Short mmCIF file of C-alpha atoms and ligand atoms in Angstrom, two decimals:
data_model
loop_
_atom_site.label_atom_id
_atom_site.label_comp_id
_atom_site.label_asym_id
_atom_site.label_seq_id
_atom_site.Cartn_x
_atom_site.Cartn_y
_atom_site.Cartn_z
CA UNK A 1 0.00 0.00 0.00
CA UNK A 2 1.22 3.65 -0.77
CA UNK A 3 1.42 5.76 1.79
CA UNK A 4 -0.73 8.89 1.36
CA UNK A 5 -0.16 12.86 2.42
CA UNK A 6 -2.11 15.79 2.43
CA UNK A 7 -0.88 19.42 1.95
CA UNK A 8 -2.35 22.23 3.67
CA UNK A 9 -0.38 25.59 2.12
CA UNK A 10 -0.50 29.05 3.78
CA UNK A 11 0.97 32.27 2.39
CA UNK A 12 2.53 33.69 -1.07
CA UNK A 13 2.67 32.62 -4.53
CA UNK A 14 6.47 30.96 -3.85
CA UNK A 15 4.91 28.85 -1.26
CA UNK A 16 2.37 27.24 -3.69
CA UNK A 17 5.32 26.92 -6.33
CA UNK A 18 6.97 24.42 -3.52
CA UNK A 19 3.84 22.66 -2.85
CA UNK A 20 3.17 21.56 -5.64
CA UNK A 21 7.11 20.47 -6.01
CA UNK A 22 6.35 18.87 -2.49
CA UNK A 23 3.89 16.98 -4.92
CA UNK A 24 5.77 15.85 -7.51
CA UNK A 25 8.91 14.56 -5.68
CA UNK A 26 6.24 12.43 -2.96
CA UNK A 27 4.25 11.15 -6.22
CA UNK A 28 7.56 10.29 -8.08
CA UNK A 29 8.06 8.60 -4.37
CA UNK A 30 5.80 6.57 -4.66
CA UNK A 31 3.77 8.60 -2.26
CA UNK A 32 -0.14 9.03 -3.09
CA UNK A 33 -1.85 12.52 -2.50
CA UNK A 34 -5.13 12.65 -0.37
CA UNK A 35 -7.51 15.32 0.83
CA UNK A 36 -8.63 13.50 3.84
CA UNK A 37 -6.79 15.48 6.48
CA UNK A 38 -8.13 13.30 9.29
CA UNK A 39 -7.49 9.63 7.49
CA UNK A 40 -3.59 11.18 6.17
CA UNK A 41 -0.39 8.93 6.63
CA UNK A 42 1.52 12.31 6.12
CA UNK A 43 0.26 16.07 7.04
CA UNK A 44 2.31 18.57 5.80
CA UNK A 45 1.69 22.15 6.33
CA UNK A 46 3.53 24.52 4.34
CA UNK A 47 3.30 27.56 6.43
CA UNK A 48 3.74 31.23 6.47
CA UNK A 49 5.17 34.14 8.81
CA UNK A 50 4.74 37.09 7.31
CA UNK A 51 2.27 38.55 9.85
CA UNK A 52 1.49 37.20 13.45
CA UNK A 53 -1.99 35.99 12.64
CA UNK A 54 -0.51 33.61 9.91
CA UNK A 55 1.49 31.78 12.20
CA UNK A 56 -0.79 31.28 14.65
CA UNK A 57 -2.78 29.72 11.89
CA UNK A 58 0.01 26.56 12.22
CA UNK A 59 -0.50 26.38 15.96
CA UNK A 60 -4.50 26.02 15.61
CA UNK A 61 -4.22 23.59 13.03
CA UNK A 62 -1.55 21.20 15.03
CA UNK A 63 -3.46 21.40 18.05
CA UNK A 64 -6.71 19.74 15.78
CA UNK A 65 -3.96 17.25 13.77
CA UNK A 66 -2.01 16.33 17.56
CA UNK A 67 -5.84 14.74 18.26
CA UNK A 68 -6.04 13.17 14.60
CA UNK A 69 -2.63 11.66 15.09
CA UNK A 70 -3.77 10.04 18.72
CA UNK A 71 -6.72 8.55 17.06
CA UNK A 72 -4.99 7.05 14.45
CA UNK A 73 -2.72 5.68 17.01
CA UNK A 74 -5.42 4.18 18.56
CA UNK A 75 -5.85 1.86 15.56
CA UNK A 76 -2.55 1.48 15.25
CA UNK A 77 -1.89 3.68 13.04
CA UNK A 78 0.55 6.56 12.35
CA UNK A 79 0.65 9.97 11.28
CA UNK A 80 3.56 11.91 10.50
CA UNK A 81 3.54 15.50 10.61
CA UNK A 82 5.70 18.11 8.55
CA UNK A 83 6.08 21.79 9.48
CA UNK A 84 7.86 23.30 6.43
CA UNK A 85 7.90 26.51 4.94
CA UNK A 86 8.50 29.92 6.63
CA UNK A 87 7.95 29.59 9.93
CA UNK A 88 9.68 26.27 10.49
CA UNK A 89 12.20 28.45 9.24
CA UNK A 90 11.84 30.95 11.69
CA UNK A 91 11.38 29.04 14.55
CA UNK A 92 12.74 25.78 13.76
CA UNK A 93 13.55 23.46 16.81
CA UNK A 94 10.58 25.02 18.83
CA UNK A 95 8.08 24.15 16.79
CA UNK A 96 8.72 21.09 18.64
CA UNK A 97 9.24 22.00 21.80
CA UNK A 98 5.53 23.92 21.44
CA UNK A 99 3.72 20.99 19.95
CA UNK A 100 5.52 17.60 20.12
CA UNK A 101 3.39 15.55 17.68
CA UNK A 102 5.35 17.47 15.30
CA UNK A 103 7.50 15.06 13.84
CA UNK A 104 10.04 17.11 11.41
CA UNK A 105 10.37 20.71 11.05
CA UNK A 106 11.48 21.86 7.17
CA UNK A 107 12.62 25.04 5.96
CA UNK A 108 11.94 26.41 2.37
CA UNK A 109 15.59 25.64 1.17
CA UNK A 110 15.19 22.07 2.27
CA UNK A 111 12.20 20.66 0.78
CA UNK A 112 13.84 18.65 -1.08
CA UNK A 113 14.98 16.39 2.05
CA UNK A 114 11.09 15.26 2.32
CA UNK A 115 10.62 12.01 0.40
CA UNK A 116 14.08 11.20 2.41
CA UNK A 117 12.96 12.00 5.34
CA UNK A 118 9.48 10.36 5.17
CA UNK A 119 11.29 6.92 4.13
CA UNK A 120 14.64 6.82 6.61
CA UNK A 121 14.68 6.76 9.95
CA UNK A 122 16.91 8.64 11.52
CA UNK A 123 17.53 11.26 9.58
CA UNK A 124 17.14 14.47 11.79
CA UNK A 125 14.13 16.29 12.77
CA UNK A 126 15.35 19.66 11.72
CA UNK A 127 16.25 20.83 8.45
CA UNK A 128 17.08 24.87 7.87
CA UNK A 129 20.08 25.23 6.11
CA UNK A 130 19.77 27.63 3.42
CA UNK A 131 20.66 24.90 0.17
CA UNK A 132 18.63 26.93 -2.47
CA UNK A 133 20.91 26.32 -5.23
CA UNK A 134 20.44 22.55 -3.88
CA UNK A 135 16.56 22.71 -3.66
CA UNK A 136 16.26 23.94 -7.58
CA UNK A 137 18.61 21.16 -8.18
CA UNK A 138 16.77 18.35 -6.77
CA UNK A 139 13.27 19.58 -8.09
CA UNK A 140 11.85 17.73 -10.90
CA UNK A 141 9.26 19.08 -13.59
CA UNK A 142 5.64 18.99 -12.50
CA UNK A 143 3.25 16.80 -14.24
CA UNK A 144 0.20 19.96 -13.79
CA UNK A 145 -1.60 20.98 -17.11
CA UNK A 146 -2.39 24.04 -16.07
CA UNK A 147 -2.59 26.71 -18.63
CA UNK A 148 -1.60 29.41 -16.21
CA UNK A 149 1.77 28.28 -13.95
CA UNK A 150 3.83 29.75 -11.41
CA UNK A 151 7.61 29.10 -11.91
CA UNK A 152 9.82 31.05 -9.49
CA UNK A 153 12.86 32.18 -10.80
CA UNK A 154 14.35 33.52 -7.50
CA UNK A 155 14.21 33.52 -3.80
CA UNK A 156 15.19 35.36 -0.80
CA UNK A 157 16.08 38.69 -0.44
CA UNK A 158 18.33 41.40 0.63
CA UNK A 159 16.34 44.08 1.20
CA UNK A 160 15.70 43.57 5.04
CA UNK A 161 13.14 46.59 4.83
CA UNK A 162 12.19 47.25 8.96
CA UNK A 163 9.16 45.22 9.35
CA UNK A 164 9.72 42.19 7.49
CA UNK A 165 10.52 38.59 8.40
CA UNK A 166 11.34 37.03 4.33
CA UNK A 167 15.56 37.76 4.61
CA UNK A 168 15.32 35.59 7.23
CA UNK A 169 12.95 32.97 6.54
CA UNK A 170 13.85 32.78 2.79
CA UNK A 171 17.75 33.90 3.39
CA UNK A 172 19.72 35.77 0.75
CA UNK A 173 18.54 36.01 -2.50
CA UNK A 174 19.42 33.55 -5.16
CA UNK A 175 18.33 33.48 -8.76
CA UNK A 176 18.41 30.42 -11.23
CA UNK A 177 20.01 29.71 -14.05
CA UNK A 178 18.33 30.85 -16.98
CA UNK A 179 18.33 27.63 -18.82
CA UNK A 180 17.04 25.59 -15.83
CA UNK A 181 13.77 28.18 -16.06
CA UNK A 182 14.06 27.81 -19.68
CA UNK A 183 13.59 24.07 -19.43
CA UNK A 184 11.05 24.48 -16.61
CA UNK A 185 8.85 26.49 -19.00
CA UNK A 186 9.09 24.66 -22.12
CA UNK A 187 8.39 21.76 -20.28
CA UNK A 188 5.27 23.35 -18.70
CA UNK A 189 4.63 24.74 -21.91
CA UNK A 190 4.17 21.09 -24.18
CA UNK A 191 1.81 19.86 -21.24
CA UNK A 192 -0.44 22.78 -22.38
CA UNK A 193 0.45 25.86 -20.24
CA UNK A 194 -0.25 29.36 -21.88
CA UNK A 195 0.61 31.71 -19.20
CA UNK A 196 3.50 31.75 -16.37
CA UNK A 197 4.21 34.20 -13.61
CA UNK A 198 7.73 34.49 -12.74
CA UNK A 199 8.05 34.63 -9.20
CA UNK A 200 10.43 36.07 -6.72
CA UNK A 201 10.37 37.64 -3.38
CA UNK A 202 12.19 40.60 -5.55
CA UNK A 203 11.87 39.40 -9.04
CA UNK A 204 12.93 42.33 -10.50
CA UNK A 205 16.36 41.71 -9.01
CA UNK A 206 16.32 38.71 -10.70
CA UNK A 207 20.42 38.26 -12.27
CA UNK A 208 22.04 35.14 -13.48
CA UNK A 209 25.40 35.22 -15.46
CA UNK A 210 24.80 32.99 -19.03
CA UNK A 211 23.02 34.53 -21.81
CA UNK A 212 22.91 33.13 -25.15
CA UNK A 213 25.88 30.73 -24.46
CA UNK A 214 27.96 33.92 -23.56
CA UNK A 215 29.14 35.03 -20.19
CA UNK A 216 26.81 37.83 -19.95
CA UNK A 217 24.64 39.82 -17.33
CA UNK A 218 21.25 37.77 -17.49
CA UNK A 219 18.33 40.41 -15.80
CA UNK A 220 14.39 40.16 -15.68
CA UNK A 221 13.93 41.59 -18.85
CA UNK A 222 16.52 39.35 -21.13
CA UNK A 223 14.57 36.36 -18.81
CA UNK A 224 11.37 37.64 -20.08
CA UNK A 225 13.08 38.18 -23.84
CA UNK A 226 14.36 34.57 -23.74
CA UNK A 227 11.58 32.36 -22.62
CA UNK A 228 8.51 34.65 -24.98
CA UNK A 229 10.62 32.85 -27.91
CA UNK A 230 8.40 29.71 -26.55
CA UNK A 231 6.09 29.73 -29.60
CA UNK A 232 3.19 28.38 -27.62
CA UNK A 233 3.95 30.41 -24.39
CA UNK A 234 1.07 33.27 -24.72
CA UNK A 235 1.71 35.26 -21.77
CA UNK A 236 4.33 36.57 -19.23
CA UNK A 237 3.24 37.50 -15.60
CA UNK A 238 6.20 38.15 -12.99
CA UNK A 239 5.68 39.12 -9.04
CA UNK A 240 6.79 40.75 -6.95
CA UNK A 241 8.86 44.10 -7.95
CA UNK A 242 10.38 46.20 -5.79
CA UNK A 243 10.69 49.93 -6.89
CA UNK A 244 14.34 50.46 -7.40
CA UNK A 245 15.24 47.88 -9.13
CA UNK A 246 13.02 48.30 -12.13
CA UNK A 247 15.41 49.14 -14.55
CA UNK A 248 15.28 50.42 -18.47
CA UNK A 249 15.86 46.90 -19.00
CA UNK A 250 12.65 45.54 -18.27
CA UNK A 251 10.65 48.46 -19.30
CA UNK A 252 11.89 48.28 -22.84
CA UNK A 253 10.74 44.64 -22.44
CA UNK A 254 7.30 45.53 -21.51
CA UNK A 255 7.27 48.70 -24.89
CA UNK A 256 8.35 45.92 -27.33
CA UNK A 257 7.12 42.32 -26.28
CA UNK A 258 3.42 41.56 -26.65
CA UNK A 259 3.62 38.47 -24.21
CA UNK A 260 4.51 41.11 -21.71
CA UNK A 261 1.34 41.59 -19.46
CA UNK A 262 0.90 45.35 -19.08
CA UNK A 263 -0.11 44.89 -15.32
CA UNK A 264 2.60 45.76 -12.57
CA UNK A 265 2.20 44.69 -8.86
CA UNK A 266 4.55 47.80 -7.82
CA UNK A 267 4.63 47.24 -3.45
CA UNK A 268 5.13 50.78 -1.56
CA UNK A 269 3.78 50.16 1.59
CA UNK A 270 3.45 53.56 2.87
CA UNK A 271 2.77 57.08 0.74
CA UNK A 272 4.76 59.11 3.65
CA UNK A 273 8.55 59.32 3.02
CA UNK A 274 9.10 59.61 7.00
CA UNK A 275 7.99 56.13 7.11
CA UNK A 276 9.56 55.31 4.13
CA UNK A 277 12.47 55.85 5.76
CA UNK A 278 12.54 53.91 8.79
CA UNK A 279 11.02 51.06 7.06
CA UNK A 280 14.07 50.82 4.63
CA UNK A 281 12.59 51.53 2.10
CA UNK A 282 15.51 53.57 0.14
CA UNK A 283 12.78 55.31 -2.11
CA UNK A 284 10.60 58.50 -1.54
CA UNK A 285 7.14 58.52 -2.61
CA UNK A 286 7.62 60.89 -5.42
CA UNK A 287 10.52 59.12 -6.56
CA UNK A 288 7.61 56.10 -6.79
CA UNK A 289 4.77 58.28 -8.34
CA UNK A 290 7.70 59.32 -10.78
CA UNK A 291 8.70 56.10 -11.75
CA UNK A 292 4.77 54.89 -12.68
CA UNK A 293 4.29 57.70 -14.63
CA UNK A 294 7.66 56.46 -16.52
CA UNK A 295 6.72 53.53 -17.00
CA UNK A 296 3.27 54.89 -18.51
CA UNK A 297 4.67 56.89 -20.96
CA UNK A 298 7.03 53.86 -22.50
CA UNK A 299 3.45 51.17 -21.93
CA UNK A 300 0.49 53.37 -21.85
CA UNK A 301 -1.66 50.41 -20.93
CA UNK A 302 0.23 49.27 -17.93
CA UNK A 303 -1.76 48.98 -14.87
CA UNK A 304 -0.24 49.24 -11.01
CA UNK A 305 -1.54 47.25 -7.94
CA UNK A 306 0.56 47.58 -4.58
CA UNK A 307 0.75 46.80 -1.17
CA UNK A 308 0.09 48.82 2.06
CA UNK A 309 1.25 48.68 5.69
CA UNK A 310 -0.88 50.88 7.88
CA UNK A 311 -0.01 51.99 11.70
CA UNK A 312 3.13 51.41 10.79
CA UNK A 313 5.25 52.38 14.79
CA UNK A 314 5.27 56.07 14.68
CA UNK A 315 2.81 56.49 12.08
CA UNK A 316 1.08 60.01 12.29
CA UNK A 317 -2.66 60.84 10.94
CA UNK A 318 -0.75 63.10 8.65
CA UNK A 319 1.55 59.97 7.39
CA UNK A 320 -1.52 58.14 6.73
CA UNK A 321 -2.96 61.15 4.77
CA UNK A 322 0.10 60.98 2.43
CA UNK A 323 -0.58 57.27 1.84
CA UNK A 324 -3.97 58.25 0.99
CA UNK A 325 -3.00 61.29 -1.29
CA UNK A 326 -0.45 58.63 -3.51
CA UNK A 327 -3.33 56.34 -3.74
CA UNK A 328 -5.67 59.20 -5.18
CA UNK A 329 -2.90 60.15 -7.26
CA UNK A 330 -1.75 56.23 -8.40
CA UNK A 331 -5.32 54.57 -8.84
CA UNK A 332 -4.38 51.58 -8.35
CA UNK A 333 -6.15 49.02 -10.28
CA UNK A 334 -5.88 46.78 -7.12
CA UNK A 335 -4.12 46.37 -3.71
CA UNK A 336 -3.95 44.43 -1.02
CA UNK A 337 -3.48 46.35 2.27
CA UNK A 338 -2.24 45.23 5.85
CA UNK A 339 -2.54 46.43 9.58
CA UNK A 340 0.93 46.61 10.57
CA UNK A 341 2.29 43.30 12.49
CA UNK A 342 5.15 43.02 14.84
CA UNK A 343 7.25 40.42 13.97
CA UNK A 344 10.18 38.97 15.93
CA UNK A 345 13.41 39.35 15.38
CA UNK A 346 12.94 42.34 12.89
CA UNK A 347 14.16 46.21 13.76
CA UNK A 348 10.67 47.01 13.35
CA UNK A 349 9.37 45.13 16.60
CA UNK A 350 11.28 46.72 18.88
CA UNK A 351 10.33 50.45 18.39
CA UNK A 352 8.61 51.13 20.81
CA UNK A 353 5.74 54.03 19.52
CA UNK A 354 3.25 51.07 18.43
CA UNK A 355 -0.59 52.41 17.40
CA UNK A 356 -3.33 51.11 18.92
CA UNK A 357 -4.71 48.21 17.44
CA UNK A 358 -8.00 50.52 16.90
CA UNK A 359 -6.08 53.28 15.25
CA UNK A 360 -4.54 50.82 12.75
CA UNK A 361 -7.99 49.21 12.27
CA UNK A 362 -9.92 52.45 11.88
CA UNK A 363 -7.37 53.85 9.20
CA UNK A 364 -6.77 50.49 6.96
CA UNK A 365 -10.77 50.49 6.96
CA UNK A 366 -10.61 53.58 5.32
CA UNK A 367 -7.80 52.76 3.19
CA UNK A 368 -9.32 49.93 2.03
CA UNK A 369 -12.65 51.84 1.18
CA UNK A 370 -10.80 54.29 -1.09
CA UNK A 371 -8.44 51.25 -3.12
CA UNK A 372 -12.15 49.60 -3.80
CA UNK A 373 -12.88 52.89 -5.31
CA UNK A 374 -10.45 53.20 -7.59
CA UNK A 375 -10.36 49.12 -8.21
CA UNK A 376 -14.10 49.66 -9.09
CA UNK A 377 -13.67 53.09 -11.27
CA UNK A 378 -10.96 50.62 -13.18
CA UNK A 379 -13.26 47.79 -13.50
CA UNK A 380 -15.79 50.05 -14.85
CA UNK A 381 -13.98 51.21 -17.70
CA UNK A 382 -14.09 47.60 -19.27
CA UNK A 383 -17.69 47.34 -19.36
CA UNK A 384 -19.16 47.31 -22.68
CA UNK A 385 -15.60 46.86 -24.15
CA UNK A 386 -13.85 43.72 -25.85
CA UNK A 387 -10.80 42.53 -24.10
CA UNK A 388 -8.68 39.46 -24.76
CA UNK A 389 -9.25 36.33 -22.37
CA UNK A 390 -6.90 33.39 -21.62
CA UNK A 391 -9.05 31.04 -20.77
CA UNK A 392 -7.79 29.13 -17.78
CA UNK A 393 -10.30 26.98 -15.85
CA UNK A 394 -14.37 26.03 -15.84
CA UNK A 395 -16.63 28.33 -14.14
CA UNK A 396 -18.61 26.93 -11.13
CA UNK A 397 -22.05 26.43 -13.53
CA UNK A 398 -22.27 24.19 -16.14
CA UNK A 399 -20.56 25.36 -19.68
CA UNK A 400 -19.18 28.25 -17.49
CA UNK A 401 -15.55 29.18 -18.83
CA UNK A 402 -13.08 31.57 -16.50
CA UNK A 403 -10.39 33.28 -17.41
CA UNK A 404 -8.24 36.86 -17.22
CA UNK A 405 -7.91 39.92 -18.63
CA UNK A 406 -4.06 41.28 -19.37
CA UNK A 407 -5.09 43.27 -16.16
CA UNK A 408 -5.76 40.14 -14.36
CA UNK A 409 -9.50 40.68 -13.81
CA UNK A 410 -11.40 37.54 -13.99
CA UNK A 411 -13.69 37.07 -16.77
CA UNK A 412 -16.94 34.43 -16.08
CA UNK A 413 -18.21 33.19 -20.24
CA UNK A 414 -20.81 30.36 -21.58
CA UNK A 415 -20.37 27.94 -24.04
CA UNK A 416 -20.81 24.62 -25.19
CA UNK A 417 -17.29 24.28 -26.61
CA UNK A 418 -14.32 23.27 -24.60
CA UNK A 419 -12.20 26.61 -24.26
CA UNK A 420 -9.87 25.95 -22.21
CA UNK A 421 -6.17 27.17 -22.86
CA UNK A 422 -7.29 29.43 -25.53
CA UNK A 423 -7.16 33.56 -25.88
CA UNK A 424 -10.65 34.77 -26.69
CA UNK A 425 -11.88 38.54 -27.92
CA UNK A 426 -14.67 38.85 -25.08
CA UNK A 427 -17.48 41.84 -24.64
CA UNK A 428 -18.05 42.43 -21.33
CA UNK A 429 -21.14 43.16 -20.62
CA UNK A 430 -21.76 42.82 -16.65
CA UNK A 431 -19.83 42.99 -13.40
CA UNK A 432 -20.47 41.90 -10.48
CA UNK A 433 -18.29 42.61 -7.34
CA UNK A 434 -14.80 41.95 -8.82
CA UNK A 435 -15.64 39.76 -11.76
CA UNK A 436 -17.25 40.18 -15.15
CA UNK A 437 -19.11 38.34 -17.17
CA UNK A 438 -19.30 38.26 -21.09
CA UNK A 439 -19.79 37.28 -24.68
CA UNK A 440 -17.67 35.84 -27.04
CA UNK A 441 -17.19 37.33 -30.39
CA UNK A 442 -14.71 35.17 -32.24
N1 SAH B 1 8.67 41.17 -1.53
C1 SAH B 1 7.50 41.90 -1.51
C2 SAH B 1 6.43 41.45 -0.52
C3 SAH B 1 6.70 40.50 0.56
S1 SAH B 1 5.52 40.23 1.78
C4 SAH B 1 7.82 43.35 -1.33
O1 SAH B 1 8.92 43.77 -1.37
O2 SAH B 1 6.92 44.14 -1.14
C5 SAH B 1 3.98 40.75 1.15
C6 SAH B 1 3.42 41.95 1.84
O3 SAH B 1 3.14 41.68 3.20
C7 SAH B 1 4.34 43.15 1.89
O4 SAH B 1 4.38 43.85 0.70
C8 SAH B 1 3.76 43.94 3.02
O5 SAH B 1 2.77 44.83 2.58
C9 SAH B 1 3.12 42.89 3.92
N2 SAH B 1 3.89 42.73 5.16
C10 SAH B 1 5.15 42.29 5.30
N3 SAH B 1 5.52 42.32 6.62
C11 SAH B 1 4.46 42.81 7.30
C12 SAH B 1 4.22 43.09 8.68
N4 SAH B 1 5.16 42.90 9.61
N5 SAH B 1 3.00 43.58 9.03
C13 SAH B 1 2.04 43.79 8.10
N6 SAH B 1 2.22 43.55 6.79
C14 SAH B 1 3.40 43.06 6.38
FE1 SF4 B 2 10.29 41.90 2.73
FE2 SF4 B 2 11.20 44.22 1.86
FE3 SF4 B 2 12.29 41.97 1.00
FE4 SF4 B 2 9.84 42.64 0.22
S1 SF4 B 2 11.73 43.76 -0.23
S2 SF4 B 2 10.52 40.63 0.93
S3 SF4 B 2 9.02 43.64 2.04
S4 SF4 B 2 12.36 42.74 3.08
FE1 F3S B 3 4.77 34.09 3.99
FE2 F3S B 3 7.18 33.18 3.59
FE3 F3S B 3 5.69 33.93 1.54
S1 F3S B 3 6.56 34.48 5.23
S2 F3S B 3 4.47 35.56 2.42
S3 F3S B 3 5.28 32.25 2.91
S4 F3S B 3 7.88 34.20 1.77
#
């Protein structure tokens, strides 16, 4: 009998890229995937740290798996459980010490130690070295059809803004070789993929050192050059950018290359460039405001979304009211926003001028408000327009067909046809909440 595991993933984009990795090397194993958490030979959760209430996320779901794990002992059963990603990175050994059903704790660079672990005993409880280069190594090509992928292309980072936990829990940042994303891609590519989203914690710093069989300076934008010569690769996503390092480079990318998607997540956390400052950010928020309106004039249909910290330690009403003024000036076509989260072990956490919880609640309700604004006054610019679709999965209804805009909004069709994988010229016609719904012309 195969043993069989169940993943339960929390957090970014890079942590469902190693899940479904997780997948591949347990099914090439020999291991069989279940979603039967309570009847599981193998829990994994593939956690996150970013904020505090994400973590404690792990510690509610071990304390429901620790029961699980007794019953099945009752029967005479086992169940192992793996804590991997980000915070068995950050907190490793006590993991253990917190919860001891826990059986092995498994940081981001050392997923590929899994199928060992699972099958040899004895081979430590603990794994978080930083091995990245060894991790890409030891990862094999996914079997997924998906039409739209995520393939990261680098990891870690050396930003260390104030507030932030990733240099540590991801390390420094590494980028692949371009020919091992190269091969990743095509690969994905001739099982029927149409669309991939480079990711990377700052995938615009993105640098390898072989280009074209040359020693040569390899950036985001000769990545993006290189793999759009896929004939059957449609589109080109990449996430997330950080401010100063998007360079002529990859604009020129985005002015010349149609597989580009004109649709930038552009993070600036705050709009005030006192808090700017202490959080490390090295930028000022004109500096920001100039560099979208840049980028405008070279791709006049680019679109920005960002992210936002609010109550930031010493953040004023009139800080927040700058944070508000760039988002009136921006319009962002989306955002996600945050209350600001102390996290240990960052600079951040020990200043000691926290907001209230209610001051950071009152102002990223109003935040959040004005971003739905501007997301909506985007929206409703497509409506009665024709856009191009990728079709990428089936709606929830029968002959329902989803797929995206090049601005990533979701687009809900009909039809009798199978249209999956392919670009369509859609009318919109109707949109509800956050996602349309429309005809097909060709
Ligand atoms: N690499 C990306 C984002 C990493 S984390 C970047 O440079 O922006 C994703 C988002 O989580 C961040 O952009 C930030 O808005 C939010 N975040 C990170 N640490 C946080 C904290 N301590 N409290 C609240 N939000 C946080
Ligand atoms: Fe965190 Fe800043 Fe690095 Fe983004 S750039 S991952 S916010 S330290
Ligand atoms: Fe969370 Fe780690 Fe991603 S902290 S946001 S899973 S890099």
């Amino acid at each position: 009998m195969h043993k069989s595991f169940f993943i339960k993933t929390y957090g970014c984009q890079m942590n469902n890229y190693d899940s479904e990795k997780i997948n591949d090397l347990l099914v090439l194993n020999g291991f069989e995937k279940t979603d039967d958490i309570e009847n599981t030979d193998i829990a994994i959760l593939n956690t996150c740290h970013i904020r505090e209430r994400a973590s404690e996320k792990l510690y509610s779901d071990l304390g429901r798996l620790s029961i699980y794990k007794k019953n099945r002992e009752k029967l005479g059963k086992k169940l192992s459980i793996v804590v991997m990603g980000c915070v068995a990175q950050a907190e490793g050994e006590e993991i253990i010490n917190r919860n001891n059903s826990v059986d092995y704790v498994v940081g981001p660079q050392n997923i590929q130690v899994i199928p060992t672990l699972l099958k040899k005993k004895d081979f430590g409880k603990v794994h978080i070295d930083f091995l990245s280069e060894e991790k890409f190594k030891s990862l094999t090509f996914s079997q997924s059809n998906k039409i739209s992928r995520l393939i990261t292309v680098q990891e870690g980072c050396d930003k260390f803004c104030s507030f932030c936990v990733v240099p540590y829990t991801r390390g420094a940042e590494f980028s692949r070789p371009l020919e091992d994303i190269y091969a990743e891609i095509n690969d994905a590519v001739e099982k029927g993929c149409a669309e991939v989203t480079l990711l990377g914690q700052n995938v615009s710093s993105y640098e390898s050192s072989i280009y074209e069989g040359k020693e040569k300076k390899v950036e985001l934008g000769n990545l993006c050059n290189t793999i759009a010569k896929i004939p059957n690769l449609k589109r080109i996503r990449y996430l997330t950018s950080h401010p100063n390092d998007i360079n002529n480079n990859l604009i020129d990318e985005h002015a010349n290359n149609k597989k580009m998607m004109p649709f930038l997540h552009l993070p600036i956390q705050s709009g005030s460039d006192k808090i700017l400052k202490v959080m490390n950010r090295k930028h000022t928020k004109r500096e920001y405001i100039e560099l979208t309106k840049k980028i405008k004039l070279a791709v006049p249909q680019m679109a920005f979304s960002s992210d936002f910290i609010v109550g930031y330690p010493g953040e004023t009403e009139e800080d927040f009211e700058n944070t508000v003024s760039l988002v009136n000036e921006v319009k962002f076509a989306s955002s996600y926003s945050f209350a600001y989260s102390p996290r240990p072990g960052t600079p951040a956490s020990i200043q000691i001028d926290f907001n209230s919880e209610e001051v950071k609640k009152k102002r990223l309700n109003y935040l959040q408000k004005i971003l739905n604004i501007h997301q909506n006054n985007f929206n409703k610019e497509l409506l009665d327009k024709e856009v191009e679709v990728l079709i990428t999965d089936f709606g929830k209804k029968e002959d329902q067909y989803v797929g995206r805009t090049p601005h990533l909004q979701p687009v809900h069709v009909f039809s009798s046809k199978n249209l999956i994988g392919r670009i369509l010229n859609i009318k919109i016609e109707r949109l509800t909440s956050f996602s349309f719904h429309g005809k097909i012309l060709n």
